[in-house]
XYZ file of N, CA and C in Angstrom:
429
model
N 2.584 20.496 -11.631
C 2.287 20.532 -10.046
C 1.409 19.431 -10.135
N 2.275 18.002 -9.371
C 1.564 16.551 -8.470
C 0.886 16.655 -7.377
N -0.310 15.440 -7.796
C -1.326 16.257 -6.508
C -1.343 14.784 -6.568
N -0.465 13.760 -6.582
C -0.217 12.561 -5.569
C -0.081 12.334 -4.473
N -1.469 11.704 -3.926
C -0.963 11.509 -2.392
C -0.833 10.451 -2.057
N 0.498 9.983 -1.494
C 1.163 8.124 -1.099
C 0.495 7.204 0.346
N 0.185 6.925 0.729
C -0.548 6.542 1.748
C -0.125 5.481 2.090
N 1.449 5.473 3.202
C 1.838 4.128 3.850
C 2.025 4.411 5.550
N 2.602 3.145 5.997
C 2.605 3.023 7.404
C 3.686 4.234 7.661
N 4.119 5.001 9.090
C 4.574 5.972 9.274
C 5.644 5.294 10.328
N 6.639 4.710 9.201
C 7.936 4.264 9.524
C 8.580 5.510 11.462
N 9.840 4.276 11.808
C 10.603 4.548 13.318
C 11.111 5.859 12.751
N 11.989 6.150 11.379
C 11.593 7.655 10.813
C 11.702 8.581 10.876
N 9.935 8.374 10.681
C 9.130 9.741 10.091
C 8.503 9.605 11.607
N 8.379 9.599 12.989
C 8.200 10.121 13.354
C 8.125 10.878 14.545
N 8.942 11.738 13.840
C 9.054 13.007 14.757
C 9.113 14.132 13.269
N 9.010 13.427 12.672
C 7.738 13.965 11.459
C 7.045 14.400 11.098
N 6.312 13.414 12.356
C 4.698 13.518 12.320
C 3.910 14.521 13.033
N 4.931 14.807 14.012
C 4.901 15.744 15.567
C 3.824 16.631 15.346
N 4.183 17.578 14.320
C 3.310 19.065 14.190
C 2.259 18.274 13.978
N 1.307 17.548 12.893
C 0.609 16.667 12.865
C -0.263 16.485 14.335
N 0.297 15.888 15.160
C -0.424 14.807 16.335
C -1.005 16.187 16.724
N 0.138 16.802 17.007
C 0.162 18.832 18.018
C -1.260 18.908 17.259
N -2.195 19.341 16.286
C -2.559 19.924 16.135
C -4.131 19.419 16.651
N -4.095 18.233 16.916
C -5.324 17.363 17.347
C -4.857 17.414 18.916
N -3.719 17.279 19.788
C -3.875 17.350 21.070
C -2.430 18.226 21.416
N -3.046 19.710 21.399
C -1.740 20.549 21.569
C -1.092 21.004 22.565
N -1.650 19.931 23.557
C -0.697 20.266 24.973
C 0.452 19.259 24.786
N 0.392 17.543 23.756
C 1.121 16.896 23.423
C 2.392 17.081 23.083
N 3.382 16.417 24.333
C 4.840 16.987 24.207
C 5.289 15.880 23.479
N 6.695 15.829 22.957
C 7.108 15.085 22.290
C 7.277 14.033 22.594
N 8.015 13.824 23.509
C 7.797 12.559 24.797
C 7.282 11.560 24.490
N 5.998 11.762 24.664
C 4.850 11.517 24.763
C 4.464 10.806 23.217
N 4.425 11.811 22.116
C 4.323 11.851 20.366
C 5.442 10.018 20.573
N 5.998 10.695 20.884
C 7.370 9.161 20.890
C 6.256 7.733 21.373
N 7.014 8.120 22.470
C 5.949 6.347 22.727
C 5.013 5.913 22.798
N 3.893 7.370 22.290
C 2.165 6.494 21.363
C 2.821 5.405 20.406
N 3.783 6.769 18.995
C 4.024 5.648 17.550
C 4.330 4.749 17.645
N 6.148 5.317 18.918
C 6.189 3.718 18.678
C 5.483 2.563 19.106
N 4.580 2.463 20.550
C 3.735 1.371 20.822
C 2.810 1.174 19.427
N 2.383 2.530 18.730
C 1.507 1.668 17.543
C 2.069 1.091 16.608
N 3.381 1.387 16.185
C 4.457 1.058 15.251
C 4.653 -0.401 15.687
N 4.382 -0.929 16.392
C 5.028 -2.701 17.283
C 4.016 -3.432 17.453
N 3.192 -4.225 15.837
C 2.280 -4.693 14.971
C 2.568 -5.908 16.533
N 0.796 -6.558 17.015
C 1.232 -7.919 17.371
C 0.177 -8.713 16.435
N 0.241 -9.943 16.776
C -0.599 -10.507 15.712
C -1.294 -11.265 17.096
N -2.890 -11.457 16.304
C -3.255 -12.144 15.491
C -4.538 -10.426 15.876
N -3.941 -9.730 16.096
C -4.697 -7.928 15.610
C -2.863 -6.774 15.641
N -3.477 -6.194 14.127
C -2.380 -5.406 13.908
C -2.813 -4.189 14.538
N -2.056 -3.048 14.234
C -1.869 -1.646 14.428
C -1.155 -1.041 13.971
N -1.251 0.310 13.746
C -0.024 1.160 13.284
C -0.248 2.396 13.158
N 0.257 3.385 12.180
C -0.469 4.757 11.857
C 0.178 5.142 10.699
N -0.936 5.256 10.006
C -0.499 5.749 8.213
C -0.603 6.642 8.225
N 0.066 7.184 7.216
C 0.852 8.827 6.688
C -0.033 8.778 5.298
N 0.056 10.171 5.057
C -0.582 10.997 3.520
C 0.470 11.560 3.180
N 1.326 10.890 2.659
C 2.619 12.231 1.992
C 2.359 12.656 0.328
N 3.158 13.537 0.448
C 3.004 14.085 -0.899
C 4.068 13.780 -1.841
N 4.650 14.285 -3.316
C 4.852 13.622 -4.276
C 5.954 14.338 -3.183
N 5.980 15.510 -3.330
C 7.267 16.042 -3.083
C 8.129 15.610 -1.071
N 7.484 14.650 -0.645
C 7.622 14.413 0.535
C 7.522 14.789 1.758
N 5.712 15.837 1.877
C 5.646 16.135 3.254
C 4.736 15.280 3.241
N 4.572 14.953 4.827
C 3.246 14.269 5.733
C 2.460 15.115 4.862
N 1.323 15.135 5.060
C 0.052 15.979 5.142
C -1.501 15.280 5.825
N -0.742 14.541 6.074
C -1.722 13.345 7.440
C -1.721 12.367 7.548
N -3.115 11.055 8.645
C -2.552 10.662 9.449
C -3.097 10.833 9.924
N -3.424 9.070 10.671
C -4.313 8.443 11.505
C -3.879 6.954 11.588
N -4.125 6.818 13.696
C -3.953 5.812 13.909
C -4.545 4.568 13.524
N -4.452 3.555 13.552
C -5.936 2.280 13.611
C -4.722 0.775 14.087
N -7.355 0.022 14.668
C -5.803 -1.262 15.464
C -7.180 -2.017 14.803
N -6.188 -3.690 14.701
C -7.664 -4.355 14.541
C -7.842 -5.168 15.536
N -9.243 -4.577 15.583
C -9.956 -5.354 16.744
C -11.152 -6.198 16.877
N -11.275 -6.652 17.717
C -12.255 -8.019 18.226
C -13.612 -7.333 18.391
N -14.950 -7.996 17.281
C -15.826 -7.042 17.548
C -17.059 -8.616 17.527
N -17.892 -8.461 18.295
C -18.708 -9.385 19.230
C -19.367 -9.855 18.120
N -20.805 -8.032 17.292
C -21.020 -8.716 16.454
C -20.680 -8.792 14.833
N -19.461 -7.654 14.422
C -19.369 -7.662 13.483
C -17.836 -9.449 12.897
N -16.862 -9.730 14.397
C -16.027 -10.423 14.219
C -14.881 -9.597 14.778
N -14.300 -8.596 13.318
C -13.216 -7.749 13.265
C -13.613 -6.497 12.843
N -13.165 -4.770 13.790
C -13.425 -3.961 12.914
C -12.602 -3.408 13.007
N -12.596 -2.533 12.692
C -10.466 -1.350 12.242
C -11.291 -0.154 12.806
N -10.570 0.005 14.055
C -10.659 1.012 14.741
C -9.387 2.692 14.315
N -10.406 2.934 13.576
C -8.775 3.991 13.800
C -9.432 5.786 14.276
N -7.961 6.835 15.220
C -8.154 7.413 15.349
C -7.097 8.383 15.100
N -7.624 9.543 16.248
C -5.950 10.408 15.582
C -5.962 10.789 13.821
N -6.918 10.630 13.837
C -7.713 10.970 12.227
C -7.141 12.911 12.175
N -6.393 13.227 11.218
C -5.860 13.981 11.170
C -5.077 14.811 9.819
N -6.279 15.987 8.485
C -5.296 16.084 7.487
C -4.996 17.745 6.906
N -3.839 17.742 6.831
C -3.648 19.475 6.431
C -2.567 19.582 5.295
N -3.138 21.030 4.847
C -2.482 21.652 3.878
C -2.900 22.125 3.162
N -3.528 23.606 2.122
C -3.705 23.991 1.643
C -4.027 23.558 0.359
N -4.681 23.238 0.218
C -5.509 22.108 -1.130
C -4.666 21.226 -1.402
N -3.496 20.794 -0.074
C -4.171 19.291 -0.371
C -4.377 18.286 0.632
N -4.727 19.033 2.218
C -5.389 18.814 3.133
C -6.749 18.075 3.018
N -7.607 18.215 1.379
C -8.144 17.645 1.737
C -8.563 16.163 0.523
N -7.297 16.322 -0.223
C -6.968 15.125 -0.726
C -6.409 13.870 -0.092
N -5.195 14.536 0.796
C -5.169 13.537 1.134
C -6.214 12.941 2.540
N -6.817 13.878 3.285
C -7.785 13.043 4.159
C -9.422 12.083 2.737
N -9.136 12.542 1.947
C -10.081 11.343 0.912
C -9.161 10.089 1.064
N -7.993 10.943 0.529
C -6.831 9.131 0.195
C -6.318 8.385 1.698
N -6.754 9.262 3.009
C -6.871 8.241 4.537
C -7.762 7.587 4.670
N -9.188 8.303 3.963
C -10.390 7.534 3.793
C -10.414 5.851 3.156
N -9.822 6.294 1.560
C -10.089 5.783 1.174
C -9.104 4.276 2.058
N -7.707 4.125 1.990
C -6.747 3.103 2.915
C -6.813 2.789 4.094
N -8.426 3.613 4.480
C -9.039 3.007 5.526
C -9.640 1.908 5.809
N -10.509 1.863 4.494
C -11.292 1.392 3.847
C -10.709 -0.060 3.507
N -9.734 -0.084 3.001
C -8.590 -1.091 1.867
C -8.042 -1.573 2.848
N -8.097 -1.351 4.074
C -7.354 -1.905 5.366
C -7.923 -3.188 6.174
N -9.576 -2.110 6.725
C -10.259 -3.095 6.445
C -10.524 -4.433 5.929
N -11.401 -3.789 4.277
C -11.077 -5.037 3.495
C -9.770 -6.270 3.714
N -8.856 -5.374 3.375
C -7.160 -6.766 3.814
C -7.305 -7.632 5.277
N -8.431 -6.879 6.018
C -8.261 -7.644 7.644
C -9.100 -8.021 8.507
N -10.192 -8.303 6.690
C -11.458 -8.896 6.621
C -12.221 -8.363 7.874
N -12.336 -7.276 7.973
C -12.422 -6.287 8.777
C -14.862 -6.045 8.567
N -15.240 -6.174 9.686
C -16.690 -5.910 9.257
C -16.886 -4.526 8.915
N -16.434 -3.254 9.637
C -16.482 -2.612 9.714
C -15.262 -1.472 9.944
N -15.800 -0.323 9.481
C -14.316 1.255 10.344
C -15.467 1.879 11.711
N -14.945 1.687 12.589
C -14.866 2.575 12.873
C -14.039 4.200 13.704
N -14.681 4.898 13.412
C -13.473 6.449 13.409
C -13.751 6.996 14.418
N -13.031 7.368 15.518
C -13.256 8.491 16.274
C -11.800 9.835 16.075
N -13.344 11.177 15.147
C -12.586 12.182 15.084
C -13.387 13.482 15.071
N -12.470 14.115 14.668
C -12.635 15.154 15.436
C -13.891 15.891 14.778
N -15.109 17.125 14.946
C -15.342 17.292 14.240
C -15.943 18.258 13.372
N -14.538 18.462 13.096
C -14.052 18.871 11.576
C -14.096 17.951 10.403
N -13.809 16.970 10.683
C -13.878 16.285 9.628
C -15.016 14.879 9.202
N -16.239 15.159 10.433
C -17.470 14.421 10.487
C -18.083 14.259 8.935
N -18.571 15.435 8.732
C -18.969 15.521 7.148
C -17.986 14.097 6.513
N -17.435 14.495 6.198
C -15.932 13.818 5.574
C -16.707 11.939 5.674
N -16.123 11.797 6.362
C -16.533 10.508 6.747
C -17.970 10.147 6.264
N -18.898 11.580 6.806
C -20.512 10.920 6.600
C -20.787 10.819 4.875
N -19.934 11.433 4.044
C -19.797 11.839 2.869
C -19.414 10.575 2.006
N -18.609 9.782 2.469
C -18.074 8.398 2.136
C -18.462 7.629 2.820
N -19.500 7.805 3.246
C -20.379 6.437 3.799
C -20.034 6.099 5.340
N -18.800 6.675 5.863
C -18.746 5.941 7.333
C -19.392 6.112 8.449
N -19.791 6.418 9.467
C -20.570 6.714 10.536
C -19.138 7.824 11.916
N -18.671 8.492 11.292
C -17.913 9.119 12.455
C -18.701 8.896 14.153
N -17.582 8.909 15.588
C -17.515 8.456 16.828
C -16.879 9.508 17.082
N -17.303 11.387 17.783
C -16.361 12.420 17.841
C -15.838 12.066 19.048
N -14.616 12.378 18.680
C -13.139 12.322 19.318
C -13.375 13.329 20.752
N -14.120 13.175 22.280
C -13.898 14.021 23.663
C -13.059 14.314 23.384
N -11.768 14.800 23.009
C -11.075 15.702 23.228
C -11.159 17.272 22.612
N -12.223 16.790 21.358
C -13.075 17.895 20.055
C -13.779 18.666 20.130
N -14.954 18.184 21.403
C -16.007 18.842 21.115
C -16.024 19.292 22.088
N -16.969 20.475 20.958
C -16.614 22.415 21.957
C -17.262 22.431 23.179
Protein backbone atom coordinates (compact mmCIF):
# COMPACT_ATOMS: atom_id res chain seq x y z
CA UNK A 1 0.00 0.00 0.00
CA UNK A 2 1.49 3.32 -1.12
CA UNK A 3 1.14 5.99 1.60
CA UNK A 4 2.45 8.84 -0.53
CA UNK A 5 0.65 12.19 -0.34
CA UNK A 6 1.21 14.65 -3.19
CA UNK A 7 0.57 18.36 -2.57
CA UNK A 8 -0.28 20.56 -5.52
CA UNK A 9 -2.51 23.52 -6.39
CA UNK A 10 -6.11 22.69 -7.19
CA UNK A 11 -6.58 22.95 -10.96
CA UNK A 12 -9.80 24.36 -12.45
CA UNK A 13 -10.79 20.88 -13.65
CA UNK A 14 -10.54 19.62 -10.04
CA UNK A 15 -12.86 22.19 -8.44
CA UNK A 16 -15.90 19.93 -8.38
CA UNK A 17 -13.86 17.00 -7.00
CA UNK A 18 -13.07 19.15 -3.95
CA UNK A 19 -16.70 20.07 -3.26
CA UNK A 20 -17.35 17.23 -0.75
CA UNK A 21 -14.32 18.32 1.28
CA UNK A 22 -15.56 21.91 1.25
CA UNK A 23 -18.95 20.72 2.48
CA UNK A 24 -17.23 19.01 5.42
CA UNK A 25 -16.36 22.46 6.78
CA UNK A 26 -19.41 24.33 5.46
CA UNK A 27 -22.38 21.95 5.38
CA UNK A 28 -24.76 24.46 3.77
CA UNK A 29 -22.32 25.35 0.98
CA UNK A 30 -23.87 25.14 -2.48
CA UNK A 31 -21.95 23.86 -5.48
CA UNK A 32 -22.36 27.24 -7.19
CA UNK A 33 -20.91 29.13 -4.22
CA UNK A 34 -18.01 26.67 -4.00
CA UNK A 35 -17.29 27.05 -7.72
CA UNK A 36 -17.26 30.84 -7.38
CA UNK A 37 -14.92 30.77 -4.40
CA UNK A 38 -12.57 28.21 -5.96
CA UNK A 39 -12.40 30.02 -9.31
CA UNK A 40 -11.68 33.33 -7.59
CA UNK A 41 -8.95 31.76 -5.46
CA UNK A 42 -7.37 30.12 -8.50
CA UNK A 43 -7.17 33.46 -10.36
CA UNK A 44 -3.99 34.59 -8.62
CA UNK A 45 -2.84 38.15 -9.13
CA UNK A 46 0.54 39.66 -8.32
CA UNK A 47 2.08 40.86 -6.10
CA UNK A 48 0.10 38.86 -3.54
CA UNK A 49 -0.72 35.32 -4.62
CA UNK A 50 -3.63 33.14 -3.55
CA UNK A 51 -5.03 29.73 -4.37
CA UNK A 52 -6.10 26.35 -3.04
CA UNK A 53 -3.62 23.59 -2.25
CA UNK A 54 -4.78 19.97 -2.35
CA UNK A 55 -3.43 16.76 -0.81
CA UNK A 56 -3.73 13.84 -3.23
CA UNK A 57 -3.15 10.15 -2.65
CA UNK A 58 -1.13 8.09 -5.11
CA UNK A 59 -4.46 6.60 -6.21
CA UNK A 60 -5.67 10.06 -7.23
CA UNK A 61 -8.06 10.78 -4.35
CA UNK A 62 -8.24 14.22 -2.76
CA UNK A 63 -7.82 13.88 1.01
CA UNK A 64 -7.34 17.48 2.09
CA UNK A 65 -6.99 21.10 1.08
CA UNK A 66 -6.62 24.67 2.27
CA UNK A 67 -7.14 28.09 0.77
CA UNK A 68 -4.26 30.54 0.99
CA UNK A 69 -3.35 34.10 0.27
CA UNK A 70 -0.16 36.07 0.69
CA UNK A 71 -1.02 39.34 2.39
CA UNK A 72 0.89 42.42 3.51
CA UNK A 73 1.53 42.73 7.24
CA UNK A 74 2.69 45.84 9.07
CA UNK A 75 5.04 44.01 11.43
CA UNK A 76 6.16 41.06 9.31
CA UNK A 77 6.12 42.43 5.76
CA UNK A 78 4.21 39.50 4.26
CA UNK A 79 2.24 36.67 5.85
CA UNK A 80 0.69 33.51 4.47
CA UNK A 81 -2.95 33.33 5.54
CA UNK A 82 -4.59 29.93 5.30
CA UNK A 83 -8.23 29.02 5.81
CA UNK A 84 -10.77 26.33 4.95
CA UNK A 85 -8.24 23.73 6.10
CA UNK A 86 -9.66 20.21 5.93
CA UNK A 87 -8.16 16.71 5.79
CA UNK A 88 -10.13 13.47 5.77
CA UNK A 89 -9.78 9.78 5.12
CA UNK A 90 -9.31 6.69 7.21
CA UNK A 91 -5.59 6.50 7.86
CA UNK A 92 -4.86 9.08 5.19
CA UNK A 93 -6.37 12.13 6.88
CA UNK A 94 -3.51 12.58 9.34
CA UNK A 95 -0.89 12.13 6.60
CA UNK A 96 -2.72 14.62 4.40
CA UNK A 97 -3.01 17.15 7.24
CA UNK A 98 0.68 16.88 8.11
CA UNK A 99 1.66 17.17 4.44
CA UNK A 100 -0.57 20.23 4.02
CA UNK A 101 1.04 21.93 7.02
CA UNK A 102 4.45 21.22 5.53
CA UNK A 103 3.27 22.67 2.24
CA UNK A 104 2.03 25.82 4.00
CA UNK A 105 5.43 26.28 5.65
CA UNK A 106 7.23 25.74 2.33
CA UNK A 107 4.90 28.15 0.54
CA UNK A 108 5.44 30.77 3.24
CA UNK A 109 9.20 30.42 2.86
CA UNK A 110 9.01 30.59 -0.95
CA UNK A 111 6.88 33.73 -0.75
CA UNK A 112 9.22 35.33 1.84
CA UNK A 113 6.47 35.45 4.49
CA UNK A 114 7.30 36.22 8.10
CA UNK A 115 4.56 33.95 9.47
CA UNK A 116 1.72 31.56 8.70
CA UNK A 117 -1.68 32.67 10.00
CA UNK A 118 -4.13 29.77 10.10
CA UNK A 119 -7.90 30.05 10.56
CA UNK A 120 -8.90 26.47 11.35
CA UNK A 121 -11.67 24.34 12.81
CA UNK A 122 -11.12 23.34 16.47
CA UNK A 123 -10.46 19.72 15.45
CA UNK A 124 -7.26 20.81 13.67
CA UNK A 125 -5.97 23.19 16.37
CA UNK A 126 -3.91 20.54 18.22
CA UNK A 127 -2.21 19.50 14.98
CA UNK A 128 -1.23 23.09 14.23
CA UNK A 129 0.01 23.52 17.82
CA UNK A 130 2.14 20.39 17.51
CA UNK A 131 3.82 21.87 14.42
CA UNK A 132 4.60 25.17 16.13
CA UNK A 133 1.86 27.13 14.37
CA UNK A 134 -0.65 29.13 16.38
CA UNK A 135 -4.14 28.51 15.01
CA UNK A 136 -7.05 30.92 15.18
CA UNK A 137 -10.34 29.07 15.55
CA UNK A 138 -12.76 29.54 12.71
CA UNK A 139 -15.89 31.42 13.90
CA UNK A 140 -18.15 29.19 11.80
CA UNK A 141 -16.80 26.06 13.51
CA UNK A 142 -16.87 27.14 17.15
CA UNK A 143 -19.23 25.21 19.38
